Coordinates of C-alpha atoms in Angstrom, one line a residue:
X165 CA -0.7 -46.4 -14.6
X166 CA -1.5 -42.8 -13.5
X167 CA -0.5 -41.6 -10.1
X168 CA -4.2 -41.3 -9.2
X169 CA -4.8 -45.0 -10.0
X170 CA -1.6 -46.0 -8.2
X171 CA -2.6 -44.0 -5.1
X172 CA -6.0 -45.7 -5.1
X173 CA -4.3 -49.1 -5.3
X174 CA -2.1 -48.1 -2.3
X175 CA -5.2 -47.0 -0.3
X176 CA -7.0 -50.3 -1.1
X177 CA -4.0 -52.3 0.1
X178 CA -3.7 -50.2 3.2
X179 CA -7.4 -50.6 4.0
X180 CA -7.2 -54.4 3.5
X181 CA -4.2 -54.4 5.9
X182 CA -6.2 -52.4 8.4
X183 CA -9.1 -54.8 8.3
X184 CA -6.8 -57.7 9.2
X185 CA -5.3 -55.6 12.0
X186 CA -8.8 -55.0 13.5
X187 CA -9.9 -58.6 13.0
X188 CA -6.7 -60.0 14.6
X189 CA -5.7 -57.6 17.4
X190 CA -2.3 -58.3 18.9
X191 CA -1.2 -60.4 15.9
X192 CA 1.4 -59.3 13.4
X193 CA -0.2 -58.7 10.0
X194 CA 2.0 -58.9 6.9
X195 CA 2.6 -55.6 5.1
X196 CA 4.2 -56.8 1.9
X197 CA 1.2 -55.8 -0.3
X198 CA 1.1 -52.3 1.3
X199 CA 4.9 -51.9 0.7
X200 CA 4.6 -53.0 -2.9
X201 CA 1.8 -50.6 -3.6
X202 CA 3.7 -47.8 -1.8
X203 CA 6.7 -48.1 -4.1
X204 CA 5.5 -45.5 -6.7
X205 CA 7.0 -42.2 -7.8
X206 CA 5.7 -39.8 -6.7
X207 CA 4.8 -41.6 -3.4
X208 CA 1.2 -42.1 -2.3
X209 CA -0.5 -39.2 -0.6
X210 CA -0.4 -40.7 2.9
X211 CA 3.3 -41.2 2.6
X212 CA 3.9 -37.6 1.4
X213 CA 1.6 -36.2 4.2
X214 CA 3.4 -38.2 6.9
X215 CA 6.8 -37.0 5.6
X216 CA 5.9 -33.4 5.2
X217 CA 4.2 -33.1 8.6
X218 CA 6.7 -35.3 10.5
X219 CA 4.3 -38.0 11.5
X220 CA 5.6 -41.2 13.1
X221 CA 4.6 -44.6 11.7
X222 CA 2.1 -45.0 14.5
X223 CA 0.6 -41.5 13.9
X224 CA 0.4 -42.3 10.2
X225 CA -1.5 -45.6 10.9
X226 CA -3.8 -43.8 13.4
X227 CA -4.7 -41.2 10.7
X228 CA -5.4 -44.1 8.3
X229 CA -7.6 -45.7 10.9
X230 CA -9.7 -42.5 11.4
X231 CA -9.9 -41.9 7.6
X232 CA -10.8 -45.5 6.9
X233 CA -14.3 -45.0 8.4
X234 CA -14.9 -42.4 5.8
X235 CA -13.4 -44.4 3.0
X236 CA -15.0 -47.8 3.8
X237 CA -18.1 -47.9 6.1
X238 CA -17.4 -51.5 7.0
X239 CA -14.4 -50.4 9.0
X240 CA -16.8 -48.9 11.6
X241 CA -18.2 -52.4 12.4
X242 CA -14.8 -53.8 12.7
X243 CA -14.0 -51.0 15.2
X244 CA -17.0 -52.0 17.3
X245 CA -15.9 -55.7 17.3
X246 CA -12.4 -54.7 18.3
X247 CA -13.9 -52.5 21.1
X248 CA -16.1 -55.4 22.1
X249 CA -19.0 -53.0 22.2
X250 CA -21.6 -52.7 19.4
X251 CA -22.2 -49.0 20.4
X252 CA -18.6 -48.1 19.8
X253 CA -18.5 -48.2 16.0
X254 CA -15.7 -45.7 15.7
X255 CA -11.9 -45.4 16.2
X256 CA -10.4 -44.1 19.4
X257 CA -6.8 -43.4 20.6
X258 CA -7.3 -46.3 23.0
X259 CA -8.1 -48.7 20.1
X260 CA -5.2 -47.4 18.1
X261 CA -2.8 -47.9 21.0
X262 CA -4.1 -51.5 21.4
X263 CA -4.2 -52.8 17.8
X264 CA -1.7 -50.8 15.7
X265 CA 2.0 -51.6 15.6
X266 CA 4.6 -49.6 17.5
X267 CA 2.2 -47.7 19.7
X268 CA 3.4 -44.4 21.2
X269 CA 1.7 -42.5 23.9
X270 CA 3.2 -39.2 22.6
X271 CA 0.7 -39.3 19.7
X272 CA -2.1 -38.6 22.1
X273 CA -0.6 -35.4 23.4
X274 CA -1.7 -31.9 22.0
X275 CA 1.8 -31.5 20.6
X276 CA 1.7 -34.8 18.7
X277 CA 1.4 -34.4 15.0
X278 CA -2.2 -35.6 14.7
X279 CA -3.6 -33.0 17.1
X280 CA -1.1 -30.2 16.5
X281 CA -1.8 -30.2 12.7
X282 CA -5.5 -30.6 13.2
X283 CA -5.6 -33.8 11.2
X284 CA -8.2 -35.4 13.5
X285 CA -11.3 -34.1 15.2
X286 CA -13.3 -35.1 18.2
X287 CA -10.7 -35.0 20.9
X288 CA -11.9 -33.1 24.0
X289 CA -10.2 -32.0 27.1
X290 CA -11.4 -35.1 29.0
X291 CA -11.5 -38.7 27.9
X292 CA -8.8 -38.3 25.2
X293 CA -8.1 -42.0 25.0
X294 CA -11.8 -43.0 24.7
X295 CA -13.2 -40.1 22.7
X296 CA -14.6 -40.9 19.2
X297 CA -12.1 -39.8 16.6
X298 CA -12.7 -38.8 13.0
X299 CA -10.3 -37.6 10.4
X300 CA -10.5 -34.0 9.3
X301 CA -12.2 -33.5 5.9
X302 CA -9.0 -31.9 4.6
X303 CA -6.9 -35.0 5.6
X304 CA -9.4 -37.4 4.0
X305 CA -9.5 -35.5 0.7
X306 CA -5.7 -35.3 0.7
X307 CA -5.4 -39.1 1.1
X308 CA -7.7 -39.6 -1.9
X309 CA -5.4 -37.3 -4.0
X310 CA -7.6 -34.2 -3.8
X311 CA -5.2 -31.5 -2.7
X312 CA -6.8 -28.0 -2.5
X313 CA -6.7 -25.3 0.1
X314 CA -8.7 -26.0 3.3
X315 CA -12.2 -24.5 3.1
X316 CA -11.7 -22.9 6.5
X317 CA -8.6 -21.0 5.4
X318 CA -9.5 -20.1 1.8
X319 CA -11.9 -17.2 2.8
X320 CA -9.1 -15.5 4.6
X321 CA -6.5 -15.5 1.9
X322 CA -6.2 -14.2 -1.7
X323 CA -4.0 -15.8 -4.4
X324 CA -1.3 -13.5 -5.8
X325 CA -1.4 -13.3 -9.6
X326 CA 1.9 -13.4 -11.4
X327 CA 2.5 -10.5 -13.8
X328 CA 5.3 -9.4 -16.0
X329 CA 8.3 -8.0 -14.1
X330 CA 11.1 -5.8 -15.2
X331 CA 14.7 -7.1 -15.2
X332 CA 15.5 -5.3 -11.9
X333 CA 12.4 -6.7 -10.2
X334 CA 13.2 -10.2 -11.5
X335 CA 16.6 -10.0 -9.8
X336 CA 14.8 -9.1 -6.5
X337 CA 12.4 -12.1 -6.9
X338 CA 15.4 -14.4 -7.5
X339 CA 17.0 -13.0 -4.3
X340 CA 13.8 -13.6 -2.4
X341 CA 13.5 -17.2 -3.7
X342 CA 17.2 -17.9 -2.7
X343 CA 16.6 -16.5 0.8
X344 CA 13.5 -18.7 1.2
X345 CA 15.6 -21.7 0.4
X346 CA 18.3 -20.7 2.9
X347 CA 16.6 -19.2 5.8
X348 CA 12.9 -18.8 5.3
X349 CA 10.9 -15.5 5.7
X350 CA 12.1 -12.1 4.5
X351 CA 11.1 -8.5 4.6
X352 CA 10.3 -6.7 1.4
X353 CA 10.7 -3.0 2.0
X354 CA 9.6 0.1 0.0
X355 CA 6.5 2.2 -0.8
X356 CA 5.3 0.3 -3.8
X357 CA 2.8 -2.3 -2.5
X358 CA 2.0 -3.6 -6.0
X359 CA 5.7 -4.3 -6.7
X360 CA 6.1 -6.2 -3.5
X361 CA 3.1 -8.5 -4.3
X362 CA 4.3 -9.1 -7.9
X363 CA 7.8 -9.9 -6.7
X364 CA 6.4 -12.3 -4.1
X365 CA 4.3 -14.1 -6.8
X366 CA 7.3 -14.4 -9.1
X367 CA 9.5 -15.7 -6.3
X368 CA 6.9 -18.3 -5.4
X369 CA 6.7 -19.5 -9.0
X370 CA 10.5 -19.8 -9.1
X371 CA 10.3 -21.9 -6.0
X372 CA 7.5 -24.1 -7.2
X373 CA 5.0 -22.6 -4.7
X374 CA 1.6 -21.0 -4.8
X375 CA 1.6 -17.5 -3.2
X376 CA -1.3 -16.2 -1.1
X377 CA -1.9 -12.9 0.6
X378 CA -3.3 -12.8 4.1
X379 CA -4.5 -9.4 5.2
X380 CA -3.8 -8.3 8.8
X381 CA -7.5 -7.4 9.2
X382 CA -8.4 -11.1 8.8
X383 CA -6.1 -12.2 11.7
X384 CA -7.8 -13.2 15.0
X385 CA -7.2 -10.9 17.9
X386 CA -7.0 -13.7 20.5
X387 CA -3.6 -15.5 20.7
X388 CA -5.2 -18.9 21.0
X389 CA -7.1 -18.4 17.8
X390 CA -4.1 -16.9 16.1
X391 CA -2.0 -20.0 17.0
X392 CA -4.7 -22.3 15.5
X393 CA -4.7 -20.3 12.3
X394 CA -0.9 -20.4 12.1
X395 CA -1.0 -24.2 12.5
X396 CA -3.6 -24.5 9.7
X397 CA -1.5 -22.3 7.4
X398 CA 1.7 -24.2 8.3
X399 CA 0.0 -27.5 7.5
X400 CA -1.4 -26.1 4.1
X401 CA 2.0 -24.6 3.3
X402 CA 3.5 -28.1 3.7
X403 CA 0.9 -30.0 1.8
X404 CA 0.3 -27.8 -1.3
X405 CA 3.0 -26.2 -0.9
X406 CA 2.6 -22.4 -0.4
X407 CA 4.3 -19.1 0.2
X408 CA 2.7 -16.4 2.3
X409 CA 2.5 -12.6 1.8
X410 CA 1.8 -10.5 4.9
X411 CA 1.6 -6.8 5.4
X412 CA 2.7 -4.3 8.1
X413 CA 2.8 -4.7 11.9
X414 CA -0.3 -6.9 12.1
X415 CA 1.3 -9.5 9.8
X416 CA 4.4 -9.6 12.0
X417 CA 2.3 -11.2 14.8
X418 CA 1.4 -14.0 12.5
X419 CA 4.9 -14.4 11.0
X420 CA 6.3 -15.0 14.5
X421 CA 4.2 -18.2 14.6
X422 CA 5.2 -19.8 11.3
X423 CA 8.2 -20.9 9.4
X424 CA 9.0 -21.4 5.7
X425 CA 8.6 -19.2 2.6
X426 CA 6.9 -16.0 3.6
X427 CA 7.2 -12.2 2.9
X428 CA 6.5 -9.4 5.4
X429 CA 5.8 -6.3 3.3
X430 CA 6.8 -3.2 5.3
X431 CA 7.7 0.4 4.4
X432 CA 11.0 0.3 6.3
X433 CA 12.9 -2.8 7.4
X434 CA 13.2 -3.8 11.1
X435 CA 15.3 -6.3 13.0
X436 CA 15.0 -10.0 12.9
X437 CA 14.5 -10.7 9.2
X438 CA 16.6 -10.2 6.1
X439 CA 15.4 -7.0 4.4
X440 CA 15.2 -6.8 0.6
X441 CA 14.1 -3.6 -1.2
X442 CA 11.3 -3.9 -3.7
X443 CA 10.8 -1.0 -6.2
X444 CA 8.9 -0.3 -9.3
X445 CA 10.7 -0.6 -12.6
X446 CA 13.6 1.9 -13.1
X447 CA 12.9 4.9 -15.3
X448 CA 15.1 3.4 -18.0
X449 CA 13.1 0.2 -17.8
X450 CA 9.8 2.2 -18.0
X451 CA 11.1 4.1 -20.9
X452 CA 11.9 0.9 -22.8
X453 CA 8.4 -0.4 -22.0
X454 CA 6.8 2.8 -23.2
X455 CA 8.7 2.6 -26.5
X456 CA 7.5 -0.9 -27.0
X457 CA 3.9 -0.1 -26.0
X458 CA 3.6 3.0 -28.1
X459 CA 5.5 1.7 -31.0
X460 CA 7.6 4.7 -31.4
X461 CA 10.2 6.9 -29.8
X462 CA 8.1 9.9 -28.9
X463 CA 9.6 12.9 -27.1
X464 CA 7.0 12.4 -24.3
X465 CA 8.4 8.9 -23.4
X466 CA 11.2 10.1 -21.1
X467 CA 8.7 12.4 -19.3
X468 CA 6.3 9.5 -18.8
X469 CA 9.0 7.3 -17.5
X470 CA 10.2 9.9 -15.0
X471 CA 6.8 11.0 -13.8
X472 CA 4.7 7.9 -13.4
X473 CA 6.0 4.9 -11.5
X474 CA 3.8 2.4 -13.4
X475 CA 4.7 -1.3 -13.6
X476 CA 5.0 -3.1 -16.9
X477 CA 1.4 -4.3 -16.9
X478 CA 0.2 -0.8 -16.1
X479 CA 2.1 0.7 -19.0
X480 CA 0.6 -1.9 -21.4
X481 CA -2.9 -1.2 -20.0
X482 CA -2.5 2.5 -20.5
X483 CA -1.3 2.0 -24.1
X484 CA -4.2 -0.3 -24.8
X485 CA -6.7 2.3 -23.6
X486 CA -5.1 5.6 -24.8
X487 CA -3.4 4.4 -27.9
X488 CA -0.4 6.4 -29.1
X489 CA -1.9 9.9 -28.5
X490 CA 0.6 11.6 -26.1
X491 CA -2.1 13.7 -24.4
X492 CA -4.4 10.8 -23.8
X493 CA -1.6 8.6 -22.6
X494 CA -0.5 11.3 -20.1
X495 CA -4.0 11.8 -18.8
X496 CA -4.6 8.1 -18.4
X497 CA -1.4 7.8 -16.4
X498 CA -2.6 10.7 -14.1
X499 CA -5.9 8.9 -13.5
X500 CA -4.3 5.5 -12.8
X501 CA -1.7 6.9 -10.4
X502 CA -4.0 9.3 -8.7
X503 CA -3.4 8.8 -4.9
X504 CA -6.0 7.9 -2.3
X505 CA -5.2 10.2 0.6
X506 CA -8.0 9.3 3.1
X507 CA -9.2 12.9 3.6
X508 CA -5.7 14.2 4.5
X509 CA -5.5 16.2 1.3
X510 CA -7.8 18.0 -1.1
X511 CA -7.2 17.7 -4.9
X512 CA -7.4 21.1 -6.5
X513 CA -8.6 21.5 -10.1
X514 CA -5.8 23.4 -11.8
X515 CA -7.2 25.8 -14.4
X516 CA -5.0 28.9 -13.8
X517 CA -2.4 29.8 -16.4
X518 CA 0.6 32.0 -16.6
X519 CA -1.5 34.8 -17.9
X520 CA -3.6 34.8 -14.7
X521 CA -0.5 35.5 -12.6
X522 CA 0.4 39.0 -11.7
X523 CA 3.8 38.9 -10.0
X524 CA 7.1 40.7 -10.1
X525 CA 9.4 39.5 -12.8
X526 CA 11.8 37.8 -10.3
X527 CA 9.0 35.7 -8.8
X528 CA 7.7 34.7 -12.3
X529 CA 11.3 33.7 -13.3
X530 CA 11.7 31.5 -10.3
X531 CA 8.3 29.7 -11.0
X532 CA 9.6 29.1 -14.5
X533 CA 12.8 27.6 -13.2
X534 CA 10.8 25.3 -10.8
X535 CA 8.7 24.0 -13.8
X536 CA 11.8 23.5 -15.8
X537 CA 13.5 21.5 -13.0
X538 CA 10.5 19.2 -12.8
X539 CA 10.6 18.6 -16.5
X540 CA 14.3 17.9 -16.7
X541 CA 14.6 15.4 -13.8
X542 CA 15.4 12.4 -16.0
X543 CA 18.3 14.1 -17.7
X544 CA 19.8 15.6 -14.6
X545 CA 19.1 12.7 -12.1
X546 CA 19.4 9.7 -14.3
X547 CA 21.6 10.6 -17.3
X548 CA 23.9 13.0 -15.5
X549 CA 24.0 11.1 -12.2
X550 CA 22.7 13.8 -9.8
X551 CA 20.0 11.5 -8.5
X552 CA 22.2 10.3 -5.6
X553 CA 21.9 13.8 -4.1
X554 CA 18.1 13.5 -3.7
X555 CA 15.2 13.4 -6.1
X556 CA 12.9 15.9 -4.3
X557 CA 12.2 19.5 -5.3
X558 CA 11.2 21.5 -2.2
X559 CA 10.2 25.1 -2.5
X560 CA 8.7 27.8 -0.3
X561 CA 6.0 30.3 -1.3
X562 CA 6.1 33.2 1.2
X563 CA 3.8 36.2 1.3
X564 CA 0.6 37.6 2.9
X565 CA -2.7 35.9 2.5
X566 CA -4.4 36.3 -0.8
X567 CA -1.3 37.2 -2.8
X568 CA -1.4 34.3 -5.2
X569 CA 0.4 31.4 -3.6
X570 CA -2.3 28.9 -4.2
X571 CA -2.9 30.2 -7.7
X572 CA 0.9 29.9 -8.5
X573 CA 0.7 26.2 -7.4
X574 CA -2.2 25.7 -9.7
X575 CA -0.3 27.4 -12.5
X576 CA 2.6 25.0 -12.0
X577 CA 0.3 21.9 -11.9
X578 CA -1.5 23.1 -15.0
X579 CA 1.8 23.7 -16.8
X580 CA 3.2 20.3 -15.8
X581 CA -0.1 18.5 -16.3
X582 CA 0.1 17.0 -12.8
X583 CA -2.3 16.6 -9.9
X584 CA -2.1 19.2 -7.1
X585 CA -3.1 18.3 -3.5
X586 CA -3.4 20.8 -0.7
X587 CA -2.4 19.3 2.6
X588 CA -4.2 20.2 5.8
X589 CA -1.4 19.8 8.3
X590 CA -4.0 19.7 11.2
X591 CA -5.1 16.3 9.9
X592 CA -1.5 15.0 9.7
X593 CA 0.1 16.3 12.9
X594 CA -0.9 14.2 16.0
X595 CA -0.2 14.7 19.7
X596 CA 0.6 11.0 20.0
X597 CA 4.2 10.1 19.6
X598 CA 4.9 8.3 16.3
X599 CA 1.5 9.0 14.7
X600 CA 2.7 12.1 12.8
X601 CA 5.4 10.2 11.1
X602 CA 3.0 7.4 10.3
X603 CA 0.6 9.9 8.7
X604 CA 3.3 11.6 6.7
X605 CA 4.6 8.3 5.5
X606 CA 1.2 7.3 4.2
X607 CA 0.7 10.7 2.6
X608 CA 4.0 10.7 0.7
X609 CA 3.8 7.1 -0.2
X610 CA 0.3 7.5 -1.7
X611 CA 1.1 10.8 -3.4
X612 CA 4.3 9.8 -5.1
X613 CA 4.9 12.0 -8.2
X614 CA 2.0 14.5 -7.4
X615 CA 2.5 18.1 -6.4
X616 CA 1.9 18.6 -2.7
X617 CA 1.0 22.0 -1.3
X618 CA 1.4 22.4 2.4
X619 CA -0.5 25.6 3.5
X620 CA 0.3 27.5 6.6
X621 CA 3.7 25.8 7.0
X622 CA 4.7 28.0 9.9
X623 CA 2.4 25.9 12.2
X624 CA 4.9 23.1 11.9
X625 CA 8.1 24.8 10.7
X626 CA 8.2 27.6 13.3
X627 CA 11.5 28.6 15.0
X628 CA 12.7 26.1 17.5
X629 CA 13.3 27.5 20.9
X630 CA 14.8 25.9 23.9
X631 CA 14.0 22.1 24.1
X632 CA 12.2 21.8 27.5
X633 CA 10.7 18.3 27.4
X634 CA 10.2 15.2 25.3
X635 CA 7.4 16.7 23.3
X636 CA 9.7 19.5 22.1
X637 CA 12.3 17.0 21.1
X638 CA 9.7 15.0 19.3
X639 CA 8.4 18.0 17.4
X640 CA 11.9 18.5 16.0
X641 CA 12.0 14.9 14.9
X642 CA 8.6 15.3 13.2
X643 CA 9.9 18.3 11.2
X644 CA 13.1 16.6 10.3
X645 CA 11.2 13.6 9.1
X646 CA 8.9 15.8 6.9
X647 CA 11.9 17.6 5.4
X648 CA 13.5 14.2 4.7
X649 CA 10.4 12.9 3.0
X650 CA 10.1 16.1 1.0
X651 CA 13.7 15.8 -0.2
X652 CA 13.1 12.2 -1.3
X653 CA 9.6 12.9 -2.8
X654 CA 9.7 12.1 -6.5
X655 CA 7.7 15.2 -7.3
X656 CA 7.3 18.8 -6.2
X657 CA 6.6 19.8 -2.6
X658 CA 5.5 23.3 -1.9
X659 CA 5.4 24.9 1.5
X660 CA 3.3 28.1 1.8
X661 CA 3.5 30.6 4.7
X662 CA 2.1 34.0 5.5
X663 CA 5.0 34.6 7.9
X664 CA 8.4 33.8 6.5
X665 CA 10.1 35.4 9.5
X666 CA 8.5 32.7 11.7
X667 CA 10.4 29.9 9.9
X668 CA 13.6 28.5 11.3
X669 CA 16.6 29.4 9.1
X670 CA 17.9 25.8 9.4
X671 CA 14.8 24.6 7.5
X672 CA 15.2 27.4 4.9
X673 CA 18.6 26.0 3.9
X674 CA 17.1 22.7 2.9
X675 CA 14.7 24.3 0.4
X676 CA 15.6 24.6 -3.3
X677 CA 13.7 27.8 -4.0
X678 CA 12.0 30.6 -2.1
X679 CA 9.4 32.6 -4.1
X680 CA 8.2 35.8 -2.6
X681 CA 4.6 36.9 -3.0
X682 CA 4.4 40.6 -2.0
X683 CA 1.2 42.5 -1.4
X684 CA 0.4 44.0 -4.8
X685 CA 1.0 47.7 -5.4
X686 CA -1.3 50.0 -7.5
X687 CA 0.3 48.9 -10.8
X688 CA -0.2 45.2 -10.1
X689 CA -3.7 45.8 -8.7
X690 CA -4.8 47.6 -11.9
X691 CA -3.6 44.6 -13.9
X692 CA -5.5 42.2 -11.6
X693 CA -8.7 44.3 -11.9
X694 CA -8.4 44.1 -15.7
X695 CA -8.0 40.3 -15.6
X696 CA -10.8 39.8 -13.0
X697 CA -13.6 40.4 -15.5
X698 CA -14.1 37.9 -18.4
X699 CA -14.4 39.4 -21.9
X700 CA -18.0 38.2 -22.1
X701 CA -19.0 40.0 -18.9
X702 CA -21.2 43.1 -19.5
X703 CA -18.9 45.8 -18.0
X704 CA -19.7 49.5 -18.4
X705 CA -17.6 52.4 -17.4
X706 CA -15.1 50.6 -15.1
X707 CA -12.3 52.8 -13.9
X708 CA -9.5 50.3 -13.3
X709 CA -7.1 53.0 -12.2
X710 CA -9.7 54.1 -9.6
X711 CA -10.2 50.5 -8.4
X712 CA -6.4 50.0 -8.1
X713 CA -6.4 52.6 -5.3
X714 CA -8.2 50.1 -3.0
X715 CA -5.9 48.2 -0.7
X716 CA -6.9 44.8 -2.0
X717 CA -5.0 41.5 -2.5
X718 CA -5.5 39.4 -5.6
X719 CA -7.8 37.0 -3.8
X720 CA -10.0 39.9 -2.6
X721 CA -10.1 41.3 -6.2
X722 CA -11.4 38.0 -7.5
X723 CA -14.0 37.7 -4.8
X724 CA -15.2 41.3 -5.3
X725 CA -15.5 40.9 -9.1
X726 CA -17.6 37.8 -8.7
X727 CA -19.9 39.4 -6.1
X728 CA -20.3 42.5 -8.3
X729 CA -21.3 40.3 -11.2
X730 CA -24.1 38.8 -9.1
X731 CA -25.2 42.2 -7.9
X732 CA -25.5 43.3 -11.5
X733 CA -27.3 40.2 -12.6
X734 CA -29.8 40.5 -9.8
X735 CA -30.4 44.2 -10.8
X736 CA -30.7 43.3 -14.5
X737 CA -27.9 45.8 -15.3
X738 CA -24.3 45.8 -16.5
X739 CA -21.3 45.6 -14.1
X740 CA -20.5 49.2 -13.2
X741 CA -18.1 51.0 -11.0
X742 CA -20.9 51.5 -8.4
X743 CA -21.7 47.7 -8.2
X744 CA -17.9 46.9 -7.9
X745 CA -17.5 49.5 -5.1
X746 CA -20.6 48.1 -3.3
X747 CA -19.2 44.6 -3.5
X748 CA -15.8 45.9 -2.3
X749 CA -17.4 47.5 0.7
X750 CA -19.0 44.2 1.6
X751 CA -15.7 42.3 1.3
X752 CA -13.8 44.8 3.5
X753 CA -16.4 44.5 6.2
X754 CA -16.4 40.7 6.0
X755 CA -12.6 40.7 6.6
X756 CA -13.0 43.3 9.3
X757 CA -10.9 45.8 7.5
X758 CA -11.3 49.7 7.8
X759 CA -13.9 51.1 5.3
X760 CA -13.0 54.7 4.7
X761 CA -16.1 56.0 2.9
X762 CA -14.1 58.4 0.7
X763 CA -12.4 55.4 -0.9
X764 CA -15.7 53.8 -1.8
X765 CA -17.5 56.8 -3.2
X766 CA -17.7 57.3 -6.9

């Protein structure tokens, strides 16, 4: 006999016993048939429900009485006869206390199992004993052997899909499952949200549970409603059973109201719960997965493993889309890991190359060393063991406005085939205590592996004077936190400033490189003028030596060249020295710079 059939046999015997109880109130009705039908393995649904939710025998029989009206309409008439009133064809607590064995007044209270777990409906603030009772639909379905998540709860939660984990992540999942068995909820820390969800799903499977995610935005704001939702979840977790995945501070409010297997996913661990770190697969594990996915040991594999913190399903998905072409694989990884920075950063299209840079040899050499260090991270950090000293590469670009700092960042991004983001510090720094760190944490977590370009760094990294109040002390904390995140950033972080002298020397010591961008001299400006005009542009009689005498930066030269091209196009002529000088005069006036006419005459 199947369990479903055996459970039905038990329900039939229980209903027959209940009919006799209602027909013969006050008399002892034999229970041998019920006990015989109950002796199955696994036990009947009513027995399991009562055990998991801690119901007394009287509470269990009261629930059966309320559900019986739904299972057998004839029970309603028997209730009316037992009440002695044809209009009361329904169960009540009063009736249960009078006809069922071992009555207990505690079952009527709000803390009794029936009302606390929301197994019955219809009880109001007044007339608790005489109010018509009905079993909740969830309870009736469970008794019949239909065990699915409550319809009132299912719109609020999302099942966590189990995916393939690396060996290191499997060990974390096993630790989570062990902790659930010993002490209940845990904190999963780290920046990788996908890893935390996947580890939770795997830990739930190891524990024989189904894992669901409850977003903080779905939680009620009112404490009473939050308590009711917590009770519903706790009931479902016991009946199905379930594991819960919650996120950030909002989830902590809910976690305080429940027990059992649960995960609170946070960036950094706090007091009260066991903290376990969840990370993406290690670079070595990613390299192994890339070799299996690409079917070869290509030289690009170590670079892929070091740069992109993809999980194992992500690596397989990239290989399925891009095949074994290294360039296509790299580009697909860039797209899949491209961060969402909520307006706090602007992604720059990096088209500039080394040939576009006009810099002193020392500065070019330093930029080359920076690119080489990004490319050799796996060997130095992983193979040679230097990773314990920090993974980040923090550099400073110092020089006047328009001298090529942004272009140099674009050249590095182009050389390394990585995304470049310019950070507007004004959208990150907040006057409210704690908000700046929160913004920075979200920024760095989202942009892991990308190149971050912080312009006008002196606005945050200025020299620290005397600490006069709490705001001054907190500003120092903000700066220290930013430097700490830059040093831990698995990528390149660039600070750019027009005023190196304004920076605190204590911060300078924590930077790996400082690249100077001096205002160009005549020789550099001549080269910049020569590079400013594409080979296809119709230039005629341009005297680059003459133009190099103008006190212009590289950015000004590019703007002047472009405006001169438009002047020539509008006039239907070639780009001549006259059109370039006219565009230069306009640019100088725009920037409110002196315009000595002798410098702008032919």
